[in-house]
Short mmCIF file of C-alpha atoms in Angstrom, two decimals:
data_model
loop_
_atom_site.label_atom_id
_atom_site.label_comp_id
_atom_site.label_asym_id
_atom_site.label_seq_id
_atom_site.Cartn_x
_atom_site.Cartn_y
_atom_site.Cartn_z
CA MET A 82 38.11 2.43 9.36
CA ILE A 83 36.30 2.97 5.96
CA ASN A 84 34.28 0.01 6.62
CA ALA A 85 33.30 1.10 9.95
CA ILE A 86 32.12 4.97 8.46
CA ARG A 87 30.13 2.63 6.00
CA LYS A 88 28.62 0.67 8.47
CA ARG A 89 27.89 3.33 11.25
CA PHE A 90 25.54 6.08 10.57
CA SER A 91 26.79 7.78 13.73
CA VAL A 92 30.20 7.48 12.37
CA LYS A 93 28.82 9.24 9.13
CA LEU A 94 27.12 11.78 11.01
CA PHE A 95 30.67 12.77 12.68
CA ALA A 96 32.73 12.41 9.63
CA SER A 97 30.05 14.90 7.93
CA TYR A 98 30.68 17.57 10.97
CA LEU A 99 34.44 16.87 10.58
CA VAL A 100 34.63 17.43 6.77
CA VAL A 101 32.49 20.51 7.35
CA ILE A 102 34.85 21.96 9.89
CA LEU A 103 38.04 21.13 7.63
CA VAL A 104 36.68 22.46 4.85
CA LEU A 105 35.60 25.85 6.54
CA MET A 106 39.12 25.90 8.16
CA LEU A 107 40.94 25.18 4.92
CA ALA A 108 38.63 28.05 3.12
CA LEU A 109 39.51 30.50 6.19
CA TRP A 110 43.43 29.69 5.77
CA ILE A 111 43.59 29.84 1.84
CA VAL A 112 41.59 33.33 2.31
CA ILE A 113 43.98 34.50 5.11
CA SER A 114 47.04 33.34 3.03
CA LEU A 115 46.05 35.34 -0.17
CA THR A 116 45.15 38.54 1.59
CA ALA A 117 46.97 38.69 4.96
CA PRO A 118 50.42 40.55 3.13
CA ALA A 119 48.90 42.71 1.36
CA THR A 120 46.35 43.97 4.43
CA PHE A 121 49.46 43.79 6.63
CA SER A 122 51.57 46.10 4.11
CA ARG A 123 48.60 48.46 4.22
CA HIS A 124 47.91 48.70 7.55
CA LEU A 125 51.88 48.50 8.50
CA GLY A 126 52.35 51.93 5.93
CA MET A 127 49.70 53.50 7.21
CA MET A 128 51.16 53.19 10.45
CA ASP A 129 54.27 54.40 9.27
CA GLN A 130 52.50 57.42 8.01
CA MET A 131 51.33 58.41 11.05
CA MET A 132 54.61 58.23 12.60
CA ASN A 133 56.30 60.45 9.74
CA ALA A 134 53.43 62.80 10.29
CA ASP A 135 54.61 62.85 14.44
CA GLY A 136 57.80 64.55 13.42
CA GLY A 137 59.91 61.59 12.46
CA MET A 138 60.16 59.55 15.49
CA MET A 139 61.42 56.33 14.16
CA MET A 140 64.39 58.21 12.60
CA GLY A 141 64.68 60.41 15.86
CA GLN A 142 65.15 57.08 17.58
CA GLY A 143 68.22 56.07 15.23
CA LEU A 144 66.23 53.50 13.11
CA GLY A 145 66.86 53.64 9.55
CA ARG A 146 64.60 53.01 6.71
CA GLY A 147 66.11 49.28 5.78
CA GLN A 148 66.52 48.32 9.28
CA GLY A 149 62.83 49.40 9.79
CA GLN A 150 61.75 47.38 6.91
CA GLY A 151 63.63 44.31 8.05
CA GLN A 152 62.20 44.55 11.38
CA ALA A 153 58.58 44.36 9.78
CA ALA A 154 59.42 41.40 7.77
CA THR A 155 60.64 39.67 10.88
CA PHE A 156 57.30 40.94 12.59
CA TYR A 157 55.38 39.45 10.13
CA GLU A 158 56.88 36.35 10.16
CA GLN A 159 56.43 36.21 13.61
CA PHE A 160 52.52 37.25 13.36
CA ARG A 161 51.96 34.48 10.61
CA ALA A 162 53.55 31.89 12.50
CA SER A 163 51.35 32.82 15.65
CA LEU A 164 48.47 33.00 13.39
CA ASN A 165 49.22 29.40 11.99
CA GLU A 166 49.39 28.20 15.50
CA ALA A 167 45.91 29.85 16.42
CA PHE A 168 44.45 28.08 13.79
CA LEU A 169 45.92 24.68 14.68
CA TRP A 170 44.58 25.21 18.24
CA ALA A 171 41.18 26.00 16.93
CA GLY A 172 41.24 22.94 14.57
CA VAL A 173 41.96 20.90 17.60
CA ALA A 174 39.05 22.21 19.66
CA ALA A 175 36.64 21.97 16.40
CA VAL A 176 37.42 18.83 16.18
CA PHE A 177 36.64 18.15 19.94
CA LEU A 178 33.66 19.94 19.76
CA ALA A 179 32.61 18.12 16.54
CA LEU A 180 32.98 15.02 18.68
CA ILE A 181 30.72 15.69 21.44
CA ALA A 182 28.38 17.62 19.11
CA SER A 183 28.13 14.40 16.90
CA LEU A 184 27.61 11.92 19.98
CA ALA A 185 24.68 14.21 21.32
CA PHE A 186 22.69 14.77 17.99
CA SER A 187 23.30 11.40 16.71
CA ARG A 188 21.75 9.84 19.62
CA GLN A 189 18.31 12.16 18.61
CA VAL A 190 18.82 10.61 15.16
CA VAL A 191 19.85 7.37 15.30
CA ARG A 192 17.18 6.37 17.90
CA PRO A 193 14.03 6.52 15.68
CA LEU A 194 15.94 5.03 12.70
CA GLN A 195 17.11 2.11 15.59
CA ALA A 196 13.30 1.72 16.55
CA ILE A 197 12.13 1.33 13.41
CA SER A 198 14.99 -1.30 12.31
CA ASP A 199 13.95 -3.15 15.28
CA ALA A 200 10.37 -3.12 14.74
CA SER A 201 11.07 -4.50 11.16
CA LEU A 202 12.70 -7.45 12.23
CA ARG A 203 10.21 -8.38 14.69
CA ILE A 204 7.68 -8.02 11.79
CA ALA A 205 9.90 -10.24 9.54
CA ASP A 206 9.73 -12.98 12.32
CA GLY A 207 5.64 -12.92 11.82
CA HIS A 208 4.90 -10.23 14.83
CA TYR A 209 2.83 -8.34 12.26
CA GLU A 210 1.37 -6.60 15.38
CA GLU A 211 4.60 -4.63 15.90
CA ARG A 212 4.43 -0.67 15.72
CA VAL A 213 6.70 2.14 16.38
CA ARG A 214 6.13 5.71 18.13
CA GLU A 215 4.84 8.99 15.64
CA ASP A 216 5.39 11.61 18.23
CA TRP A 217 8.62 12.97 16.23
CA ASP A 218 7.86 16.17 14.51
CA ASP A 219 9.79 15.62 11.38
CA GLU A 220 10.63 13.32 8.77
CA PHE A 221 11.35 10.82 11.09
CA GLY A 222 7.89 10.99 12.12
CA GLN A 223 6.45 10.80 8.91
CA LEU A 224 8.46 7.43 7.97
CA ALA A 225 7.25 6.23 11.39
CA HIS A 226 3.62 6.74 10.12
CA SER A 227 4.58 5.42 6.72
CA PHE A 228 6.14 1.98 8.53
CA ASN A 229 3.14 1.47 10.49
CA GLN A 230 1.02 2.00 7.84
CA MET A 231 3.01 -1.14 6.20
CA ALA A 232 2.74 -3.08 8.91
CA GLU A 233 -0.88 -2.48 9.52
CA LYS A 234 -1.53 -3.70 5.54
CA LEU A 235 0.62 -6.65 6.30
CA GLU A 236 -1.09 -7.61 9.22
CA GLN A 237 -4.00 -7.58 7.39
CA VAL A 238 -3.02 -9.65 4.41
CA GLU A 239 -2.23 -12.14 7.25
CA ALA A 240 -5.30 -12.34 8.80
CA ARG A 241 -6.88 -12.80 5.00
CA ARG A 242 -4.26 -15.38 4.19
CA LEU A 243 -5.21 -17.46 7.60
CA GLN A 244 -8.87 -16.60 6.78
CA LEU A 245 -8.53 -17.82 3.11
CA ILE A 246 -6.84 -21.10 4.14
CA GLY A 247 -9.51 -21.59 6.88
CA ASP A 248 -12.34 -20.68 4.45
CA VAL A 249 -10.97 -22.87 1.57
CA SER A 250 -10.52 -25.68 3.77
CA HIS A 251 -14.18 -25.63 5.15
CA GLU A 252 -15.54 -25.30 1.66
CA LEU A 253 -13.67 -28.15 0.31
CA ARG A 254 -14.36 -30.41 3.13
CA THR A 255 -18.21 -30.35 2.80
CA PRO A 256 -18.32 -31.65 -0.82
CA LEU A 257 -15.29 -34.07 0.18
CA THR A 258 -17.12 -35.18 3.36
CA ALA A 259 -20.39 -35.86 1.35
CA ILE A 260 -18.51 -37.98 -1.53
CA LYS A 261 -16.79 -39.91 1.27
CA GLY A 262 -19.89 -40.70 3.25
CA SER A 263 -21.75 -41.84 -0.06
CA MET A 264 -18.91 -44.10 -0.97
CA GLU A 265 -18.61 -45.80 2.45
CA GLY A 266 -22.22 -46.49 2.06
CA LEU A 267 -22.09 -47.97 -0.92
CA ILE A 268 -19.14 -49.96 0.20
CA ASP A 269 -20.79 -51.46 3.26
CA GLY A 270 -24.33 -51.84 1.61
CA VAL A 271 -25.67 -48.94 3.64
CA LEU A 272 -26.98 -47.10 0.22
CA PRO A 273 -28.32 -48.54 -2.75
CA SER A 274 -26.34 -48.62 -5.95
CA THR A 275 -28.93 -46.54 -8.01
CA SER A 276 -28.87 -43.78 -9.91
CA GLU A 277 -30.11 -41.35 -7.15
CA THR A 278 -26.85 -42.07 -5.08
CA PHE A 279 -24.76 -41.78 -8.38
CA GLU A 280 -26.41 -38.85 -8.81
CA GLN A 281 -25.96 -37.22 -5.27
CA ILE A 282 -22.05 -38.19 -5.49
CA HIS A 283 -21.90 -36.63 -9.19
CA GLN A 284 -23.67 -33.52 -7.85
CA GLU A 285 -20.97 -33.05 -4.81
CA THR A 286 -18.31 -33.59 -7.02
CA ASP A 287 -19.33 -30.86 -9.52
CA ARG A 288 -19.44 -28.75 -6.92
CA LEU A 289 -16.29 -29.40 -5.69
CA ASN A 290 -15.18 -28.82 -9.19
CA ARG A 291 -17.31 -25.06 -9.19
CA ILE A 292 -15.18 -24.58 -6.19
CA VAL A 293 -11.93 -25.38 -7.30
CA ASP A 294 -12.75 -22.96 -10.85
CA ASP A 295 -13.99 -20.27 -8.76
CA LEU A 296 -10.72 -20.13 -6.48
CA GLN A 297 -8.44 -20.14 -9.81
CA GLU A 298 -10.50 -17.71 -11.17
CA LEU A 299 -10.41 -15.37 -7.89
CA SER A 300 -6.58 -15.73 -7.67
CA ARG A 301 -6.22 -14.42 -11.20
CA VAL A 302 -8.17 -11.66 -10.62
CA GLU A 303 -7.07 -10.61 -7.33
CA ALA A 304 -3.28 -10.88 -8.62
CA GLY A 305 -4.48 -8.69 -11.63
CA ALA A 306 -3.45 -11.31 -14.36
CA ILE A 307 -6.98 -11.05 -16.33
CA GLU A 308 -6.71 -9.21 -19.52
CA ILE A 309 -9.13 -6.48 -20.09
CA LYS A 310 -9.97 -5.64 -23.74
CA PRO A 311 -12.28 -2.41 -23.42
CA GLY A 312 -14.28 -1.83 -26.34
CA LYS A 313 -17.61 -0.15 -27.14
CA VAL A 314 -20.52 -2.49 -26.28
CA LYS A 315 -24.19 -2.41 -26.45
CA LEU A 316 -25.76 -3.27 -23.29
CA THR A 317 -29.11 -4.38 -24.91
CA ASP A 318 -26.86 -7.37 -26.39
CA LEU A 319 -25.15 -8.02 -23.17
CA THR A 320 -28.48 -8.44 -21.38
CA GLN A 321 -30.27 -10.70 -24.02
CA THR A 322 -27.52 -13.01 -23.72
CA SER A 323 -27.37 -13.18 -20.13
CA ILE A 324 -31.15 -13.85 -20.12
CA ARG A 325 -30.85 -16.55 -22.60
CA MET A 326 -28.08 -18.21 -20.51
CA MET A 327 -29.97 -17.99 -17.14
CA GLU A 328 -33.70 -18.14 -18.14
CA ARG A 329 -33.84 -22.08 -18.02
CA GLN A 330 -32.63 -21.92 -14.32
CA PHE A 331 -35.27 -19.21 -13.54
CA ALA A 332 -37.80 -21.02 -15.03
CA ASP A 333 -37.11 -24.68 -13.31
CA LYS A 334 -37.37 -22.60 -9.95
CA GLY A 335 -40.52 -20.77 -11.04
CA ILE A 336 -39.05 -16.93 -11.00
CA SER A 337 -39.95 -14.29 -13.22
CA LEU A 338 -36.83 -12.73 -14.77
CA THR A 339 -36.99 -9.70 -16.83
CA THR A 340 -35.38 -6.23 -18.25
CA SER A 341 -36.29 -2.90 -17.57
CA LEU A 342 -34.15 -1.07 -20.33
CA PRO A 343 -34.66 2.69 -21.41
CA ALA A 344 -34.55 3.07 -25.94
CA ASN A 345 -31.57 4.27 -27.30
CA LEU A 346 -28.91 3.10 -24.56
CA LYS A 347 -25.84 4.26 -24.97
CA PRO A 348 -23.24 2.11 -25.72
CA ILE A 349 -20.71 1.50 -22.57
CA LEU A 350 -16.87 1.35 -22.66
CA ALA A 351 -16.33 -2.23 -21.46
CA ASP A 352 -15.08 -5.68 -21.98
CA GLU A 353 -17.85 -7.71 -23.30
CA GLY A 354 -16.91 -11.22 -22.14
CA ARG A 355 -15.74 -10.10 -18.31
CA THR A 356 -19.10 -7.62 -17.95
CA LEU A 357 -20.94 -10.69 -19.13
CA GLN A 358 -19.23 -12.58 -16.40
CA VAL A 359 -20.42 -9.78 -13.81
CA LEU A 360 -24.05 -10.10 -14.90
CA ILE A 361 -23.92 -13.93 -14.92
CA ASN A 362 -22.48 -13.75 -11.31
CA LEU A 363 -25.13 -11.37 -10.03
CA LEU A 364 -28.14 -12.90 -11.46
CA GLY A 365 -27.38 -16.49 -10.24
CA ASN A 366 -26.93 -14.85 -6.83
CA ALA A 367 -30.46 -13.26 -7.07
CA LEU A 368 -31.77 -16.83 -8.43
CA ARG A 369 -29.85 -18.25 -5.48
CA TYR A 370 -31.73 -16.06 -2.75
CA THR A 371 -35.46 -15.39 -4.39
CA PRO A 372 -38.12 -18.62 -3.33
CA SER A 373 -40.11 -19.69 -5.74
CA GLY A 374 -42.87 -17.62 -7.55
CA GLY A 375 -40.49 -14.44 -7.17
CA ARG A 376 -39.37 -11.81 -9.55
CA VAL A 377 -36.01 -10.70 -10.61
CA VAL A 378 -35.18 -7.58 -12.67
CA LEU A 379 -32.52 -6.24 -14.75
CA SER A 380 -32.25 -2.59 -15.44
CA ALA A 381 -29.83 0.01 -16.24
CA GLU A 382 -30.13 3.80 -16.16
CA VAL A 383 -27.40 6.65 -17.30
CA HIS A 384 -26.02 8.90 -14.53
CA ALA A 385 -23.51 11.41 -15.99
CA LYS A 386 -21.05 9.46 -17.73
CA GLU A 387 -21.61 6.32 -16.07
CA MET A 388 -24.20 3.53 -16.75
CA TRP A 389 -25.45 2.43 -13.59
CA ILE A 390 -26.57 -1.55 -14.19
CA SER A 391 -29.14 -3.29 -11.23
CA VAL A 392 -30.23 -6.51 -10.49
CA ARG A 393 -33.12 -6.20 -8.30
CA ASP A 394 -35.01 -9.18 -6.80
CA ASN A 395 -37.75 -9.92 -3.95
CA GLY A 396 -36.02 -12.48 -2.20
CA LEU A 397 -34.72 -13.10 0.92
CA GLY A 398 -33.03 -9.66 1.38
CA ILE A 399 -29.72 -8.49 3.30
CA PRO A 400 -29.51 -7.68 6.81
CA LEU A 401 -28.02 -3.88 6.97
CA GLU A 402 -25.13 -5.09 9.02
CA HIS A 403 -24.00 -7.38 6.38
CA LEU A 404 -24.12 -4.99 3.60
CA PRO A 405 -20.43 -3.84 3.94
CA HIS A 406 -19.28 -7.49 3.73
CA LEU A 407 -21.02 -9.05 1.02
CA PHE A 408 -18.31 -8.75 -1.72
CA ASP A 409 -15.63 -9.92 1.04
CA ARG A 410 -14.40 -14.04 0.20
CA PHE A 411 -16.57 -16.64 1.18
CA TYR A 412 -19.18 -14.36 2.90
CA ARG A 413 -22.44 -15.37 3.14
CA VAL A 414 -25.46 -13.94 5.22
CA ASP A 415 -26.96 -17.27 6.30
CA LYS A 416 -24.20 -20.26 5.70
CA SER A 417 -26.43 -22.86 6.91
CA ARG A 418 -29.31 -21.81 4.69
CA SER A 419 -26.97 -21.06 1.79
CA ARG A 420 -25.58 -24.60 1.92
CA GLN A 421 -29.01 -26.16 2.34
CA SER A 422 -30.11 -24.47 -0.78
CA GLY A 423 -26.98 -25.52 -2.65
CA GLY A 424 -25.32 -22.12 -2.69
CA GLY A 425 -22.05 -21.24 -4.47
CA SER A 426 -18.86 -20.66 -3.25
CA GLY A 427 -19.85 -18.08 -1.51
CA ILE A 428 -16.62 -15.82 -3.96
CA GLY A 429 -19.01 -14.75 -7.23
CA LEU A 430 -19.77 -11.53 -5.97
CA THR A 431 -15.75 -10.94 -4.85
CA ILE A 432 -15.34 -11.95 -8.67
CA ALA A 433 -17.85 -9.48 -9.74
CA LYS A 434 -16.51 -6.44 -7.65
CA HIS A 435 -12.48 -7.04 -9.06
CA LEU A 436 -13.89 -7.47 -12.80
CA VAL A 437 -15.66 -4.52 -12.12
CA GLU A 438 -13.28 -2.34 -10.83
CA ALA A 439 -10.57 -3.65 -13.60
CA GLN A 440 -13.07 -1.82 -16.29
CA GLY A 441 -12.93 1.25 -13.80
CA GLY A 442 -16.27 1.06 -12.32
CA ARG A 443 -17.98 0.68 -9.03
CA ILE A 444 -19.98 -1.99 -7.77
CA TRP A 445 -22.32 -2.01 -4.09
CA ALA A 446 -25.71 -3.60 -2.59
CA ASP A 447 -28.79 -1.98 -1.11
CA SER A 448 -31.44 -3.75 0.90
CA GLU A 449 -34.55 -2.68 3.05
CA GLY A 450 -33.87 -5.32 5.50
CA GLU A 451 -34.50 -8.95 5.94
CA GLY A 452 -37.30 -10.57 3.40
CA ARG A 453 -37.46 -7.18 1.78
CA GLY A 454 -35.24 -8.50 -1.08
CA SER A 455 -32.13 -6.75 -2.62
CA VAL A 456 -30.52 -4.81 -5.30
CA PHE A 457 -27.04 -5.11 -6.42
CA THR A 458 -25.88 -2.26 -8.79
CA PHE A 459 -22.49 -1.65 -10.62
CA THR A 460 -21.24 0.96 -12.99
CA LEU A 461 -19.16 1.48 -16.21
CA PRO A 462 -18.17 4.24 -17.95
CA LEU A 463 -20.00 5.51 -21.40
CA ALA A 464 -17.97 5.15 -24.64
#
């Protein structure tokens, strides 16, 4: 019986009703047992005084005082017995009514819990589209709403997981196919064993290695496994370092890389290495999508208690409908053009977004449209 009470909520509900009734009846019985003798004697004395005031009616009927007291005691015992019997029948009726009430109310209480339980089992089986109704105007409605929010997030996570698997497979397949084709050409004698052929294979291998490194870095930043060590950082030093690291690539492509920084910039509160990684990612993205003869400007300005750092180019630009998705994993505005131009893995901006947010900042992109350039801006708090 104890196990049944523990396992069934409806039984617990009935037991709670029963316990309340029993406690109430026990309290009534104790109070009546303690107060009934005194109150009964007082009211009986008042009745005796009234009778005496009417001319000694009891004495006139031949009843002695001792005999009257004996009849009063007998009368009280009978009264107490009848009171206990009435309480017994009242308890039986109360238990019966509690059973009916618990059956009626437990269905209303257990029904939403059962619906949520059934839905959770279906979600556990992989049916992430499962939802429960939310039309209860109480805590169960709030619970159902929270449950549906959880289910929706699980569905989104599952969708992203499937998309990630497909994207990773596609990204890895491209260089692997190129490497395999080149090796088969060498084996069959179709391709000559020249330095150009081996250089092409080396480039595809290097591209494959970059994809794996980016995936590893992405998994770390999305899992929050990166270590952020904020400190006072001079932005001018960071920009000079990033330009030294990227100027050769910009020069080889014929793109102008300049800075536009105000004098006496305040230091920022940031992780120097991670912020440099963000700058390199944004500059590399600008380099990739800016044609030869273009220009890229790295600028910064103070807004309230934040430093806004921007990388502006006059390159290919971004259609407005693509702006909200630029920081999604493997997202490219033009996939074919990106691959033909030797684009990256498509997750550099995603990594930059996580690194900026891990330091308490924000990042976004703006563009006036295709062919009109773009600007990527991120913020970091001032020291």
